[in-house]
């Protein structure tokens, strides 16, 4: 093999790698929105890379669309397998929380699409509906590109998109509050929890607030949704005075990281509407807390 052939192969691999790295954050975001799990999304990225290396790149006209197609197919296979596992999950299942930078919250559409509330709505779709909705509504892919990713005709994809859009619209959370309103509400909420101020909690919780706790059968957690301000306030009142609460951004929305000593005990994501907390998502399953020591970059 002469040096020129070696150099050509080296240049080819460099180009292949560069294309993957360029779109890596996008591919992770697609996989995460389909799976609700950072660990499973990382597995999808590995499979996507292995398949991308083996592609005849001379036939690839749009690298972004082609990579998204590979990632979507891998994520769909994972999603169908995960659906069977989630049927036997102990208690409520919540997405794996991601520590996100402020710029995710500033991208309103991206923040909404990765919020705990929206990911739970997406869980109610079939795998194909979820993929079509995410690729069309969040990432604005053409119907032809989506059709190639989900092995359907463009006409079928249009029908699936219409059906999924109507399904999500009927269950979609209201528009999120402004950053300033969120900050004031979360600050009041944190102060009330830290001081054990029951009335302060009742003042900041919506009457129909819902608390979901995910312990995965590994740690203690409520096995059913806790509904109503008084019931939720009583549960929150059990947070030990020995625990520390730190405000942060999780999935583009306000959250509190609850620590006991040096260990993360719970991630408590908040949904705020009209100055009141309407949804609380408490992730306690230790297997879902590994991505909270470092930020995750999401991209559209």
Tab-separated table of C-alpha atoms in Angstrom:
chain	number	residue	atom	x	y	z
A	1	UNK	CA	0.000	0.000	0.000
A	2	UNK	CA	1.557	3.323	-1.028
A	3	UNK	CA	1.601	6.462	1.091
A	4	UNK	CA	-1.002	8.185	-1.098
A	5	UNK	CA	-3.561	5.400	-0.498
A	6	UNK	CA	-2.859	5.529	3.226
A	7	UNK	CA	-3.291	9.307	3.248
A	8	UNK	CA	-6.546	9.057	1.276
A	9	UNK	CA	-7.957	6.584	3.776
A	10	UNK	CA	-6.813	8.786	6.632
A	11	UNK	CA	-8.492	11.831	5.088
A	12	UNK	CA	-11.668	9.806	4.505
A	13	UNK	CA	-11.834	8.652	8.139
A	14	UNK	CA	-11.137	12.174	9.336
A	15	UNK	CA	-14.093	13.428	7.298
A	16	UNK	CA	-16.336	10.623	8.575
A	17	UNK	CA	-15.359	11.391	12.167
A	18	UNK	CA	-15.762	15.134	11.700
A	19	UNK	CA	-19.312	14.724	10.383
A	20	UNK	CA	-20.282	12.531	13.347
A	21	UNK	CA	-18.750	14.885	15.907
A	22	UNK	CA	-20.430	17.892	14.259
A	23	UNK	CA	-23.882	16.329	14.690
A	24	UNK	CA	-23.254	14.379	17.901
A	25	UNK	CA	-25.226	16.693	20.197
A	26	UNK	CA	-28.154	16.661	17.776
A	27	UNK	CA	-28.105	12.854	17.580
A	28	UNK	CA	-27.990	12.562	21.371
A	29	UNK	CA	-30.945	14.938	21.679
A	30	UNK	CA	-32.985	12.950	19.145
A	31	UNK	CA	-32.236	9.677	20.932
A	32	UNK	CA	-32.925	11.152	24.371
A	33	UNK	CA	-36.267	12.605	23.304
A	34	UNK	CA	-37.281	9.218	21.947
A	35	UNK	CA	-36.030	7.209	24.930
A	36	UNK	CA	-36.090	9.500	27.972
A	37	UNK	CA	-32.825	7.926	29.071
A	38	UNK	CA	-29.351	9.404	28.722
A	39	UNK	CA	-27.694	6.008	29.180
A	40	UNK	CA	-29.792	4.463	26.398
A	41	UNK	CA	-29.198	7.523	24.202
A	42	UNK	CA	-25.438	7.023	24.604
A	43	UNK	CA	-25.881	3.384	23.519
A	44	UNK	CA	-27.727	4.638	20.429
A	45	UNK	CA	-24.826	6.977	19.628
A	46	UNK	CA	-22.358	4.090	19.781
A	47	UNK	CA	-24.492	1.988	17.432
A	48	UNK	CA	-24.955	4.980	15.127
A	49	UNK	CA	-21.199	5.493	14.925
A	50	UNK	CA	-20.553	1.835	14.091
A	51	UNK	CA	-23.089	1.937	11.270
A	52	UNK	CA	-21.935	5.353	10.041
A	53	UNK	CA	-18.358	4.094	9.623
A	54	UNK	CA	-19.608	1.285	7.372
A	55	UNK	CA	-21.681	3.499	5.068
A	56	UNK	CA	-20.648	4.211	1.463
A	57	UNK	CA	-20.258	7.938	2.067
A	58	UNK	CA	-20.079	8.752	-1.638
A	59	UNK	CA	-23.829	8.032	-1.771
A	60	UNK	CA	-24.682	10.327	1.171
A	61	UNK	CA	-26.101	13.667	0.005
A	62	UNK	CA	-27.127	15.067	3.408
A	63	UNK	CA	-24.951	13.906	6.300
A	64	UNK	CA	-27.232	15.378	8.991
A	65	UNK	CA	-30.356	13.676	7.646
A	66	UNK	CA	-28.544	10.373	7.114
A	67	UNK	CA	-27.126	10.333	10.650
A	68	UNK	CA	-30.523	11.218	12.125
A	69	UNK	CA	-32.023	8.350	10.126
A	70	UNK	CA	-29.519	5.859	11.581
A	71	UNK	CA	-29.978	7.174	15.125
A	72	UNK	CA	-33.765	7.113	14.842
A	73	UNK	CA	-33.800	3.500	13.690
A	74	UNK	CA	-31.535	2.461	16.551
A	75	UNK	CA	-33.614	4.442	19.062
A	76	UNK	CA	-36.864	2.902	17.792
A	77	UNK	CA	-35.447	-0.589	18.302
A	78	UNK	CA	-34.426	0.409	21.851
A	79	UNK	CA	-37.795	2.047	22.520
A	80	UNK	CA	-39.741	-1.071	21.620
A	81	UNK	CA	-37.570	-3.156	23.954
A	82	UNK	CA	-37.806	-0.571	26.726
A	83	UNK	CA	-41.593	-0.517	26.474
A	84	UNK	CA	-41.702	-4.114	27.607
A	85	UNK	CA	-39.345	-3.398	30.511
A	86	UNK	CA	-41.340	-0.369	31.632
A	87	UNK	CA	-44.490	-2.446	31.917
A	88	UNK	CA	-42.929	-4.124	34.973
A	89	UNK	CA	-41.358	-0.925	36.383
A	90	UNK	CA	-42.075	-0.420	40.097
A	91	UNK	CA	-44.064	2.797	40.643
A	92	UNK	CA	-44.158	5.822	38.306
A	93	UNK	CA	-41.513	5.934	35.569
A	94	UNK	CA	-39.841	9.303	35.028
A	95	UNK	CA	-37.255	10.293	32.401
A	96	UNK	CA	-33.615	10.404	33.401
A	97	UNK	CA	-32.956	14.055	34.394
A	98	UNK	CA	-30.235	15.985	32.577
A	99	UNK	CA	-28.312	18.924	33.981
A	100	UNK	CA	-28.705	21.529	31.235
A	101	UNK	CA	-27.097	24.897	30.597
A	102	UNK	CA	-29.161	28.135	30.663
A	103	UNK	CA	-29.083	28.315	26.856
A	104	UNK	CA	-31.433	25.301	26.687
A	105	UNK	CA	-34.042	27.186	28.727
A	106	UNK	CA	-33.616	30.173	26.393
A	107	UNK	CA	-34.582	27.989	23.410
A	108	UNK	CA	-38.259	27.756	24.333
A	109	UNK	CA	-39.122	25.022	21.821
A	110	UNK	CA	-36.162	22.836	22.796
A	111	UNK	CA	-36.798	23.339	26.527
A	112	UNK	CA	-40.453	22.420	26.092
A	113	UNK	CA	-39.607	19.296	24.090
A	114	UNK	CA	-37.204	17.898	26.723
A	115	UNK	CA	-39.197	18.944	29.799
A	116	UNK	CA	-40.310	16.202	32.169
A	117	UNK	CA	-43.944	17.047	31.450
A	118	UNK	CA	-43.543	16.762	27.668
A	119	UNK	CA	-41.472	13.589	27.811
A	120	UNK	CA	-44.242	11.997	29.867
A	121	UNK	CA	-46.776	13.051	27.231
A	122	UNK	CA	-44.567	11.502	24.539
A	123	UNK	CA	-44.601	8.256	26.527
A	124	UNK	CA	-48.299	7.930	25.664
A	125	UNK	CA	-47.538	7.725	21.928
A	126	UNK	CA	-46.614	4.581	20.045
A	127	UNK	CA	-42.889	4.337	19.178
A	128	UNK	CA	-43.487	5.318	15.536
A	129	UNK	CA	-45.810	8.193	16.497
A	130	UNK	CA	-43.220	9.449	18.948
A	131	UNK	CA	-40.440	9.338	16.383
A	132	UNK	CA	-42.518	11.099	13.739
A	133	UNK	CA	-43.684	13.786	16.177
A	134	UNK	CA	-40.193	14.490	17.511
A	135	UNK	CA	-38.509	14.558	14.098
A	136	UNK	CA	-41.187	16.792	12.580
A	137	UNK	CA	-42.216	19.118	15.407
A	138	UNK	CA	-38.897	19.493	17.218
A	139	UNK	CA	-36.258	18.995	14.532
A	140	UNK	CA	-38.303	20.108	11.507
A	141	UNK	CA	-37.258	17.244	9.243
A	142	UNK	CA	-39.019	16.887	5.915
A	143	UNK	CA	-41.660	14.173	5.635
A	144	UNK	CA	-39.503	12.358	3.070
A	145	UNK	CA	-36.555	12.243	5.484
A	146	UNK	CA	-38.765	11.019	8.338
A	147	UNK	CA	-40.263	8.366	6.056
A	148	UNK	CA	-36.785	6.972	5.377
A	149	UNK	CA	-36.058	6.901	9.131
A	150	UNK	CA	-39.237	5.063	10.167
A	151	UNK	CA	-39.696	2.890	7.058
A	152	UNK	CA	-43.035	4.420	6.040
A	153	UNK	CA	-44.217	6.285	2.959
A	154	UNK	CA	-44.282	10.100	3.124
A	155	UNK	CA	-48.098	9.971	2.882
A	156	UNK	CA	-48.275	7.604	5.865
A	157	UNK	CA	-45.887	9.831	7.824
A	158	UNK	CA	-48.141	12.843	7.217
A	159	UNK	CA	-51.104	10.936	8.647
A	160	UNK	CA	-49.067	9.730	11.639
A	161	UNK	CA	-47.802	13.276	12.267
A	162	UNK	CA	-51.366	14.642	12.198
A	163	UNK	CA	-52.570	11.968	14.620
A	164	UNK	CA	-49.601	12.420	16.976
A	165	UNK	CA	-49.932	16.219	16.904
A	166	UNK	CA	-53.595	16.003	17.935
A	167	UNK	CA	-52.779	13.488	20.665
A	168	UNK	CA	-50.036	15.681	22.130
A	169	UNK	CA	-52.108	18.881	21.837
A	170	UNK	CA	-54.874	17.296	23.948
A	171	UNK	CA	-52.381	16.476	26.714
A	172	UNK	CA	-49.757	19.181	26.304
A	173	UNK	CA	-48.887	21.210	29.411
A	174	UNK	CA	-49.703	24.892	29.342
A	175	UNK	CA	-47.044	27.348	28.213
A	176	UNK	CA	-44.285	27.616	30.781
A	177	UNK	CA	-43.922	30.666	32.987
A	178	UNK	CA	-41.306	33.351	32.365
A	179	UNK	CA	-37.825	32.903	33.808
A	180	UNK	CA	-38.449	35.693	36.346
A	181	UNK	CA	-41.706	34.114	37.538
A	182	UNK	CA	-40.034	30.721	37.737
A	183	UNK	CA	-37.197	32.121	39.831
A	184	UNK	CA	-39.505	33.767	42.369
A	185	UNK	CA	-41.710	30.700	42.694
A	186	UNK	CA	-38.816	28.249	43.004
A	187	UNK	CA	-37.124	30.494	45.574
A	188	UNK	CA	-40.294	30.615	47.692
A	189	UNK	CA	-40.781	26.867	47.291
A	190	UNK	CA	-37.202	26.089	48.349
A	191	UNK	CA	-37.433	28.394	51.365
A	192	UNK	CA	-40.675	26.766	52.520
A	193	UNK	CA	-39.252	23.239	52.184
A	194	UNK	CA	-36.003	24.128	53.960
A	195	UNK	CA	-37.777	25.795	56.887
A	196	UNK	CA	-40.623	23.287	57.120
A	197	UNK	CA	-43.114	26.115	56.520
A	198	UNK	CA	-46.315	24.228	55.732
A	199	UNK	CA	-48.336	27.366	55.035
A	200	UNK	CA	-45.565	28.694	52.823
A	201	UNK	CA	-45.741	25.491	50.806
A	202	UNK	CA	-49.516	25.684	50.514
A	203	UNK	CA	-49.172	29.274	49.279
A	204	UNK	CA	-46.906	28.247	46.403
A	205	UNK	CA	-48.507	24.914	45.422
A	206	UNK	CA	-51.427	24.848	42.997
A	207	UNK	CA	-54.561	23.230	44.507
A	208	UNK	CA	-54.355	20.391	41.958
A	209	UNK	CA	-50.559	19.980	42.036
A	210	UNK	CA	-49.300	16.484	41.201
A	211	UNK	CA	-46.147	14.878	42.620
A	212	UNK	CA	-44.626	11.886	40.846
A	213	UNK	CA	-41.786	10.010	42.551
A	214	UNK	CA	-39.537	7.518	40.762
A	215	UNK	CA	-37.605	5.168	43.006
A	216	UNK	CA	-37.521	2.307	40.517
A	217	UNK	CA	-38.149	-0.176	43.310
A	218	UNK	CA	-34.623	0.550	44.563
A	219	UNK	CA	-35.278	3.338	47.075
A	220	UNK	CA	-38.379	4.489	48.925
A	221	UNK	CA	-40.886	6.362	46.769
A	222	UNK	CA	-44.649	6.761	46.430
A	223	UNK	CA	-46.015	4.046	44.147
A	224	UNK	CA	-48.823	6.270	42.836
A	225	UNK	CA	-49.141	9.987	42.020
A	226	UNK	CA	-49.666	12.265	45.018
A	227	UNK	CA	-52.398	14.772	44.149
A	228	UNK	CA	-53.473	17.989	45.873
A	229	UNK	CA	-51.617	20.741	47.718
A	230	UNK	CA	-52.154	19.420	51.250
A	231	UNK	CA	-51.110	15.865	50.392
A	232	UNK	CA	-48.036	17.036	48.462
A	233	UNK	CA	-47.063	19.476	51.231
A	234	UNK	CA	-47.156	16.657	53.765
A	235	UNK	CA	-44.837	14.529	51.635
A	236	UNK	CA	-42.426	17.429	51.118
A	237	UNK	CA	-42.460	18.104	54.847
A	238	UNK	CA	-40.677	14.775	55.320
A	239	UNK	CA	-37.525	16.049	53.597
A	240	UNK	CA	-34.937	15.825	56.330
A	241	UNK	CA	-33.369	18.937	57.801
A	242	UNK	CA	-30.078	17.110	57.272
A	243	UNK	CA	-30.511	17.436	53.505
A	244	UNK	CA	-29.353	20.379	51.405
A	245	UNK	CA	-31.247	21.831	48.444
A	246	UNK	CA	-29.496	23.468	45.512
A	247	UNK	CA	-31.377	25.193	42.675
A	248	UNK	CA	-30.370	24.231	39.159
A	249	UNK	CA	-31.690	23.691	35.637
A	250	UNK	CA	-32.810	20.192	34.695
A	251	UNK	CA	-34.169	19.449	31.214
A	252	UNK	CA	-34.355	23.180	30.529
A	253	UNK	CA	-36.575	23.854	33.560
A	254	UNK	CA	-36.080	24.828	37.215
A	255	UNK	CA	-35.208	22.045	39.630
A	256	UNK	CA	-33.688	21.361	43.023
A	257	UNK	CA	-30.933	18.856	43.683
A	258	UNK	CA	-31.448	17.330	47.121
A	259	UNK	CA	-28.275	16.025	48.732
A	260	UNK	CA	-27.676	14.039	51.886
A	261	UNK	CA	-24.062	14.650	52.732
A	262	UNK	CA	-22.064	14.358	49.504
A	263	UNK	CA	-24.576	12.090	47.801
A	264	UNK	CA	-27.431	13.148	45.527
A	265	UNK	CA	-30.618	11.804	47.098
A	266	UNK	CA	-33.277	13.249	44.780
A	267	UNK	CA	-33.695	15.496	41.773
A	268	UNK	CA	-36.890	17.491	42.095
A	269	UNK	CA	-37.972	19.096	38.812
A	270	UNK	CA	-40.715	21.730	39.011
A	271	UNK	CA	-43.477	22.752	36.663
A	272	UNK	CA	-44.593	26.359	37.274
A	273	UNK	CA	-47.764	27.942	35.874
A	274	UNK	CA	-49.111	31.381	36.807
A	275	UNK	CA	-46.742	31.642	39.763
A	276	UNK	CA	-47.740	28.297	41.295
A	277	UNK	CA	-46.078	24.888	41.247
A	278	UNK	CA	-48.394	22.601	39.266
A	279	UNK	CA	-46.111	19.606	38.791
A	280	UNK	CA	-43.288	18.013	40.771
A	281	UNK	CA	-41.137	15.228	39.368
A	282	UNK	CA	-38.935	13.569	42.001
A	283	UNK	CA	-36.330	11.208	40.565
A	284	UNK	CA	-34.776	9.064	43.314
A	285	UNK	CA	-33.749	5.971	41.365
A	286	UNK	CA	-29.926	5.996	41.774
A	287	UNK	CA	-29.464	4.584	38.273
A	288	UNK	CA	-30.967	7.782	36.844
A	289	UNK	CA	-28.810	10.276	38.740
A	290	UNK	CA	-25.413	9.721	37.125
A	291	UNK	CA	-25.704	12.578	34.586
A	292	UNK	CA	-26.113	15.237	37.285
A	293	UNK	CA	-22.434	15.696	38.039
A	294	UNK	CA	-21.835	17.241	34.608
A	295	UNK	CA	-23.850	19.280	32.167
A	296	UNK	CA	-25.353	17.804	28.996
A	297	UNK	CA	-25.334	19.740	25.741
A	298	UNK	CA	-28.571	19.446	23.799
A	299	UNK	CA	-29.057	20.742	20.277
A	300	UNK	CA	-31.658	21.084	17.540
